[in-house]
PDB file of C-alpha atoms in Angstrom:
ATOM      1  CA  MET A   1      -6.535   7.196  -2.100  1.00 91.00           C
ATOM      2  CA  ARG A   2      -6.304   3.660  -4.396  1.00 96.00           C
ATOM      3  CA  ILE A   3      -3.097   3.910  -6.693  1.00 96.00           C
ATOM      4  CA  TYR A   4      -2.485   1.877  -9.483  1.00 97.00           C
ATOM      5  CA  LEU A   5       1.630   1.036 -10.481  1.00 97.00           C
ATOM      6  CA  SER A   6       2.805   1.903 -13.947  1.00 96.00           C
ATOM      7  CA  GLY A   7       6.342   0.463 -15.136  1.00 94.00           C
ATOM      8  CA  PRO A   8       7.741  -1.355 -17.311  1.00 94.00           C
ATOM      9  CA  MET A   9       7.629  -5.113 -17.303  1.00 91.00           C
ATOM     10  CA  SER A  10       9.134  -6.692 -21.301  1.00 88.00           C
ATOM     11  CA  GLY A  11      12.650  -7.371 -21.742  1.00 90.00           C
ATOM     12  CA  ILE A  12      13.718  -7.751 -17.436  1.00 92.00           C
ATOM     13  CA  THR A  13      15.126  -9.931 -15.759  1.00 93.00           C
ATOM     14  CA  ASP A  14      11.561 -11.302 -12.911  1.00 92.00           C
ATOM     15  CA  ASN A  15       9.375  -8.199 -15.269  1.00 90.00           C
ATOM     16  CA  ASN A  16      10.651  -6.140 -13.337  1.00 94.00           C
ATOM     17  CA  PHE A  17       8.730  -7.968 -10.958  1.00 94.00           C
ATOM     18  CA  PRO A  18      10.798  -6.564  -8.100  1.00 94.00           C
ATOM     19  CA  GLU A  19      10.567  -2.623  -8.567  1.00 94.00           C
ATOM     20  CA  PHE A  20       7.210  -3.467  -8.554  1.00 95.00           C
ATOM     21  CA  HIS A  21       6.258  -4.382  -4.732  1.00 95.00           C
ATOM     22  CA  ARG A  22       9.617  -2.138  -3.723  1.00 92.00           C
ATOM     23  CA  TRP A  23       7.474  -0.131  -4.866  1.00 94.00           C
ATOM     24  CA  ALA A  24       3.773  -1.242  -3.782  1.00 94.00           C
ATOM     25  CA  ALA A  25       5.858  -1.365  -0.225  1.00 92.00           C
ATOM     26  CA  ALA A  26       7.068   2.318  -0.128  1.00 88.00           C
ATOM     27  CA  LEU A  27       3.754   3.831  -1.147  1.00 93.00           C
ATOM     28  CA  ARG A  28       2.390   1.381   0.960  1.00 92.00           C
ATOM     29  CA  SER A  29       3.580   2.891   4.074  1.00 86.00           C
ATOM     30  CA  THR A  30       3.074   6.100   3.433  1.00 84.00           C
ATOM     31  CA  GLY A  31      -1.193   5.527   3.860  1.00 87.00           C
ATOM     32  CA  PHE A  32      -1.661   4.364  -0.732  1.00 93.00           C
ATOM     33  CA  ASP A  33      -4.098   1.494  -2.020  1.00 96.00           C
ATOM     34  CA  VAL A  34      -1.936  -0.067  -3.895  1.00 97.00           C
ATOM     35  CA  VAL A  35      -2.560  -1.802  -6.799  1.00 96.00           C
ATOM     36  CA  SER A  36       0.214  -3.358  -8.983  1.00 95.00           C
ATOM     37  CA  PRO A  37       0.023  -5.438 -12.023  1.00 93.00           C
ATOM     38  CA  ALA A  38       2.231  -7.181  -9.910  1.00 92.00           C
ATOM     39  CA  GLU A  39      -0.166  -9.049  -8.419  1.00 92.00           C
ATOM     40  CA  ILE A  40      -2.660  -9.239 -10.337  1.00 87.00           C
ATOM     41  CA  GLN A  41      -3.158 -12.891 -11.705  1.00 74.00           C
ATOM     42  CA  GLU A  42      -1.746 -13.202 -15.204  1.00 72.00           C
ATOM     43  CA  ALA A  43      -3.594 -13.923 -17.924  1.00 64.00           C
ATOM     44  CA  GLY A  44      -1.536 -15.363 -20.230  1.00 72.00           C
ATOM     45  CA  THR A  45      -0.227 -12.972 -23.347  1.00 83.00           C
ATOM     46  CA  TRP A  46       0.227  -9.407 -23.543  1.00 84.00           C
ATOM     47  CA  GLU A  47      -2.628  -8.778 -24.429  1.00 87.00           C
ATOM     48  CA  LEU A  48      -4.908 -10.339 -22.255  1.00 89.00           C
ATOM     49  CA  CYS A  49      -2.612  -9.073 -18.905  1.00 86.00           C
ATOM     50  CA  LEU A  50      -2.974  -5.685 -20.209  1.00 87.00           C
ATOM     51  CA  ARG A  51      -7.494  -6.362 -19.677  1.00 90.00           C
ATOM     52  CA  ALA A  52      -6.501  -7.900 -16.122  1.00 91.00           C
ATOM     53  CA  ASP A  53      -4.587  -4.761 -15.782  1.00 92.00           C
ATOM     54  CA  LEU A  54      -6.619  -2.607 -16.710  1.00 93.00           C
ATOM     55  CA  SER A  55      -9.580  -2.960 -15.602  1.00 94.00           C
ATOM     56  CA  GLU A  56      -8.315  -3.180 -11.743  1.00 95.00           C
ATOM     57  CA  LEU A  57      -7.024   0.715 -12.971  1.00 96.00           C
ATOM     58  CA  CYS A  58     -10.946   1.249 -13.449  1.00 96.00           C
ATOM     59  CA  THR A  59     -11.183   0.775  -9.972  1.00 96.00           C
ATOM     60  CA  CYS A  60      -8.287   3.320  -8.401  1.00 97.00           C
ATOM     61  CA  ASP A  61      -8.219   7.399  -8.016  1.00 96.00           C
ATOM     62  CA  GLY A  62      -4.959   7.159 -10.038  1.00 95.00           C
ATOM     63  CA  ILE A  63      -1.692   6.295 -11.558  1.00 96.00           C
ATOM     64  CA  ALA A  64       1.792   6.600 -10.057  1.00 96.00           C
ATOM     65  CA  LEU A  65       4.343   5.563 -12.733  1.00 95.00           C
ATOM     66  CA  MET A  66       7.502   4.220 -12.078  1.00 94.00           C
ATOM     67  CA  PRO A  67      10.901   4.784 -12.704  1.00 91.00           C
ATOM     68  CA  GLY A  68      11.654   3.844 -17.419  1.00 91.00           C
ATOM     69  CA  TRP A  69       7.395   3.982 -17.858  1.00 92.00           C
ATOM     70  CA  GLU A  70       7.957   6.174 -20.619  1.00 92.00           C
ATOM     71  CA  GLY A  71       9.233   3.105 -23.017  1.00 91.00           C
ATOM     72  CA  SER A  72       6.532   0.714 -21.450  1.00 92.00           C
ATOM     73  CA  LYS A  73       3.456   0.496 -23.878  1.00 92.00           C
ATOM     74  CA  GLY A  74       1.854  -0.946 -21.803  1.00 91.00           C
ATOM     75  CA  ALA A  75       2.839   2.633 -19.212  1.00 94.00           C
ATOM     76  CA  HIS A  76       1.282   4.400 -22.304  1.00 94.00           C
ATOM     77  CA  LEU A  77      -1.622   3.245 -22.513  1.00 94.00           C
ATOM     78  CA  GLU A  78      -2.371   3.217 -19.065  1.00 95.00           C
ATOM     79  CA  LEU A  79      -1.526   5.892 -18.360  1.00 95.00           C
ATOM     80  CA  HIS A  80      -4.092   7.577 -21.833  1.00 95.00           C
ATOM     81  CA  VAL A  81      -6.635   5.825 -19.677  1.00 96.00           C
ATOM     82  CA  ALA A  82      -6.330   7.682 -16.245  1.00 95.00           C
ATOM     83  CA  HIS A  83      -5.855  10.399 -18.521  1.00 94.00           C
ATOM     84  CA  ARG A  84      -9.071  10.941 -20.353  1.00 95.00           C
ATOM     85  CA  LEU A  85     -10.586   8.578 -16.507  1.00 95.00           C
ATOM     86  CA  GLY A  86      -9.716  12.090 -14.545  1.00 94.00           C
ATOM     87  CA  MET A  87      -7.182  10.471 -12.544  1.00 95.00           C
ATOM     88  CA  LYS A  88      -4.655  11.760 -10.447  1.00 93.00           C
ATOM     89  CA  VAL A  89      -1.170  11.238 -12.054  1.00 93.00           C
ATOM     90  CA  MET A  90       1.551  10.999  -9.771  1.00 92.00           C
ATOM     91  CA  HIS A  91       5.695  10.610 -10.548  1.00 90.00           C
ATOM     92  CA  LEU A  92       8.126   7.995  -8.661  1.00 91.00           C
ATOM     93  CA  PRO A  93       9.266   9.490  -6.593  1.00 86.00           C
ATOM     94  CA  LEU A  94       6.994  10.845  -4.859  1.00 78.00           C
ATOM     95  CA  GLN A  95       7.618  15.408  -4.137  1.00 72.00           C
ATOM     96  CA  PHE A  96       6.007  15.269  -0.637  1.00 77.00           C
ATOM     97  CA  ASP A  97       2.582  17.724  -1.027  1.00 79.00           C
ATOM     98  CA  LEU A  98       1.049  18.432   1.486  1.00 87.00           C
ATOM     99  CA  VAL A  99      -1.779  18.842   1.593  1.00 83.00           C
ATOM    100  CA  THR A 100      -1.982  15.432   0.416  1.00 78.00           C
ATOM    101  CA  HIS A 101      -0.723  14.704   3.881  1.00 84.00           C
ATOM    102  CA  LEU A 102      -2.508  16.893   5.191  1.00 90.00           C
ATOM    103  CA  HIS A 103      -5.895  15.722   4.303  1.00 85.00           C
ATOM    104  CA  ARG A 104      -4.481  12.498   5.744  1.00 83.00           C
ATOM    105  CA  GLN A 105      -3.544  13.385   8.228  1.00 92.00           C
ATOM    106  CA  ILE A 106      -7.510  15.547   9.341  1.00 93.00           C
ATOM    107  CA  ALA A 107      -8.694  11.893   9.013  1.00 90.00           C
ATOM    108  CA  PHE A 108      -6.101  10.809  11.789  1.00 91.00           C
ATOM    109  CA  SER A 109      -6.764  12.679  13.937  1.00 95.00           C
ATOM    110  CA  GLU A 110     -10.112  13.335  13.919  1.00 94.00           C
ATOM    111  CA  ARG A 111     -10.676   9.444  14.082  1.00 93.00           C
ATOM    112  CA  THR A 112      -8.720   9.594  16.615  1.00 95.00           C
ATOM    113  CA  PHE A 113      -8.648  12.677  19.446  1.00 95.00           C
ATOM    114  CA  GLY A 114     -12.267  13.550  17.813  1.00 95.00           C
ATOM    115  CA  PRO A 115     -13.945  16.555  16.076  1.00 94.00           C
ATOM    116  CA  GLY A 116     -13.246  21.069  17.418  1.00 94.00           C
ATOM    117  CA  ASP A 117     -11.360  23.261  17.591  1.00 94.00           C
ATOM    118  CA  ARG A 118      -9.458  21.210  21.204  1.00 96.00           C
ATOM    119  CA  THR A 119      -7.117  25.209  21.094  1.00 96.00           C
ATOM    120  CA  ALA A 120      -6.725  24.455  24.588  1.00 96.00           C
ATOM    121  CA  GLY A 121      -5.247  20.603  24.486  1.00 96.00           C
ATOM    122  CA  VAL A 122      -3.535  21.504  21.381  1.00 97.00           C
ATOM    123  CA  CYS A 123      -1.548  24.133  23.143  1.00 97.00           C
ATOM    124  CA  ASP A 124      -0.784  22.704  25.805  1.00 97.00           C
ATOM    125  CA  HIS A 125       0.048  20.097  24.143  1.00 97.00           C
ATOM    126  CA  ILE A 126       2.768  22.171  21.957  1.00 97.00           C
ATOM    127  CA  ARG A 127       3.994  23.314  25.853  1.00 97.00           C
ATOM    128  CA  LYS A 128       4.765  19.782  26.804  1.00 97.00           C
ATOM    129  CA  GLU A 129       7.016  19.651  22.917  1.00 97.00           C
ATOM    130  CA  LEU A 130       8.391  22.980  23.337  1.00 97.00           C
ATOM    131  CA  ARG A 131       9.872  21.347  26.630  1.00 97.00           C
ATOM    132  CA  GLU A 132      11.524  17.849  25.542  1.00 97.00           C
ATOM    133  CA  VAL A 133      13.357  19.973  22.523  1.00 97.00           C
ATOM    134  CA  GLN A 134      14.330  22.216  25.725  1.00 96.00           C
ATOM    135  CA  ASP A 135      15.296  19.303  27.321  1.00 97.00           C
ATOM    136  CA  ASP A 136      17.360  16.623  24.702  1.00 96.00           C
ATOM    137  CA  ALA A 137      18.525  20.182  23.431  1.00 96.00           C
ATOM    138  CA  ALA A 138      20.412  21.200  26.553  1.00 96.00           C
ATOM    139  CA  ALA A 139      21.487  17.037  27.048  1.00 97.00           C
ATOM    140  CA  GLY A 140      22.934  17.417  23.885  1.00 97.00           C
ATOM    141  CA  LEU A 141      20.353  14.703  22.626  1.00 96.00           C
ATOM    142  CA  PRO A 142      18.420  14.957  19.000  1.00 96.00           C
ATOM    143  CA  THR A 143      16.060  17.371  18.492  1.00 97.00           C
ATOM    144  CA  LEU A 144      14.058  16.808  14.774  1.00 96.00           C
ATOM    145  CA  ALA A 145      11.620  14.253  16.350  1.00 95.00           C
ATOM    146  CA  GLU A 146       9.744  16.521  18.888  1.00 96.00           C
ATOM    147  CA  TRP A 147      10.026  19.967  16.812  1.00 97.00           C
ATOM    148  CA  VAL A 148       8.369  17.323  14.308  1.00 97.00           C
ATOM    149  CA  ASP A 149       5.965  16.824  16.773  1.00 97.00           C
ATOM    150  CA  VAL A 150       5.244  20.590  17.159  1.00 97.00           C
ATOM    151  CA  ILE A 151       4.597  20.924  13.432  1.00 97.00           C
ATOM    152  CA  ILE A 152       2.430  18.192  14.078  1.00 97.00           C
ATOM    153  CA  LEU A 153       0.689  19.452  16.033  1.00 97.00           C
ATOM    154  CA  ALA A 154       0.901  23.208  14.583  1.00 97.00           C
ATOM    155  CA  PHE A 155      -0.657  21.545  11.479  1.00 97.00           C
ATOM    156  CA  ASP A 156      -3.482  20.219  14.078  1.00 97.00           C
ATOM    157  CA  GLY A 157      -4.476  22.714  15.280  1.00 97.00           C
ATOM    158  CA  ALA A 158      -4.354  25.072  11.670  1.00 97.00           C
ATOM    159  CA  TRP A 159      -7.557  22.322  10.263  1.00 97.00           C
ATOM    160  CA  ARG A 160      -9.122  23.047  14.154  1.00 97.00           C
ATOM    161  CA  SER A 161      -9.204  25.824  13.335  1.00 97.00           C
ATOM    162  CA  GLY A 162     -11.363  24.963  10.491  1.00 96.00           C
ATOM    163  CA  ALA A 163      -9.068  26.377   7.783  1.00 96.00           C
ATOM    164  CA  THR A 164      -9.057  23.077   4.624  1.00 95.00           C
ATOM    165  CA  PRO A 165      -5.769  21.723   4.190  1.00 91.00           C
ATOM    166  CA  GLU A 166      -5.243  23.999   0.538  1.00 92.00           C
ATOM    167  CA  GLN A 167      -5.959  27.152   2.972  1.00 96.00           C
ATOM    168  CA  ILE A 168      -3.235  26.154   5.817  1.00 96.00           C
ATOM    169  CA  THR A 169      -0.446  25.522   2.482  1.00 94.00           C
ATOM    170  CA  LYS A 170      -1.542  29.234   0.405  1.00 94.00           C
ATOM    171  CA  ALA A 171      -1.159  30.831   4.339  1.00 96.00           C
ATOM    172  CA  ILE A 172       1.631  29.497   5.079  1.00 96.00           C
ATOM    173  CA  VAL A 173       3.286  30.884   1.308  1.00 93.00           C
ATOM    174  CA  ALA A 174       1.668  33.976   2.463  1.00 94.00           C
ATOM    175  CA  LYS A 175       2.949  34.550   5.470  1.00 94.00           C
ATOM    176  CA  GLN A 176       6.537  33.331   5.070  1.00 93.00           C
ATOM    177  CA  SER A 177       6.142  35.900   1.274  1.00 94.00           C
ATOM    178  CA  LYS A 178       5.269  38.968   4.688  1.00 92.00           C
ATOM    179  CA  ASN A 179       7.992  37.447   6.308  1.00 92.00           C
ATOM    180  CA  GLU A 180      10.374  38.111   3.272  1.00 92.00           C
ATOM    181  CA  GLY A 181       9.204  41.614   2.953  1.00 92.00           C
ATOM    182  CA  ARG A 182       9.912  43.475   6.475  1.00 91.00           C
ATOM    183  CA  LYS A 183      12.757  44.692   7.476  1.00 93.00           C
ATOM    184  CA  TRP A 184      14.959  42.649  10.941  1.00 93.00           C
ATOM    185  CA  PRO A 185      17.231  43.576  12.241  1.00 92.00           C
ATOM    186  CA  ASP A 186      21.059  41.734  12.418  1.00 93.00           C
ATOM    187  CA  TRP A 187      20.526  38.648  13.587  1.00 93.00           C
ATOM    188  CA  ARG A 188      24.727  38.345  14.944  1.00 93.00           C
ATOM    189  CA  THR A 189      23.449  41.034  17.951  1.00 93.00           C
ATOM    190  CA  ALA A 190      20.464  39.877  18.111  1.00 92.00           C
ATOM    191  CA  ASP A 191      20.107  38.022  21.672  1.00 94.00           C
ATOM    192  CA  PRO A 192      20.104  33.569  20.789  1.00 91.00           C
ATOM    193  CA  THR A 193      18.482  33.403  23.559  1.00 92.00           C
ATOM    194  CA  LYS A 194      15.117  35.698  23.233  1.00 94.00           C
ATOM    195  CA  ALA A 195      12.632  36.367  19.764  1.00 93.00           C
ATOM    196  CA  ILE A 196      13.970  38.045  16.773  1.00 93.00           C
ATOM    197  CA  GLU A 197      10.827  40.119  16.194  1.00 93.00           C
ATOM    198  CA  HIS A 198      10.994  42.097  12.862  1.00 91.00           C
ATOM    199  CA  ASP A 199      11.039  46.518  13.118  1.00 88.00           C
ATOM    200  CA  ARG A 200       7.722  47.232  14.408  1.00 85.00           C
ATOM    201  CA  THR A 201       8.550  51.163  13.396  1.00 81.00           C
ATOM    202  CA  SER A 202       6.913  51.984  10.115  1.00 68.00           C
ATOM    203  CA  GLU A 203       4.223  49.604  11.197  1.00 65.00           C
ATOM    204  CA  THR A 204       3.422  51.830  14.037  1.00 54.00           C
ATOM    205  CA  MET A 205       3.159  55.017  11.936  1.00 48.00           C
ATOM    206  CA  ALA A 206       1.105  53.955   8.988  1.00 42.00           C
TER     207      ALA A 206
END
């Protein structure tokens, strides 16, 4: 996704370029193609610079607004153009967007591991990562990295089942709501080495 970086410049030391560079680097590290006014050839006057910036803005899919953009006349004009062009508007710092992330993961996974459901391969990989979680936990080591591997693989299996990112996120919300409505045993009396499952009595009777 090509993103135009918009924020305050006038009246700020070095035209606020250090902040533009920092935000551009942060966005690029998450996979965005960034157009930053701080990297566009200066055109002279404020009006000429705005012309050059707007020209680049029109090549983008979205606009990312830096903190303090509200006080910038140029940023307001850029946002107005972005709205009229139907571009995605993002406010920095970004909140994690699962749908956007899944689109990114799908592109990487399909390119790297190929198409198809790969159910057996994904399940085999998840079992391997779960063993690593248990081994690290037993050794007193951090387990976050291995759990993240499990999460990524689960998402991989989900999209390979034929679901879209939007369907996956909707299913996650629906399942959480369903779990919240179920009856669960007291965790204090449960075996910590075994799965805690919900009460299925009412389901059996239904």
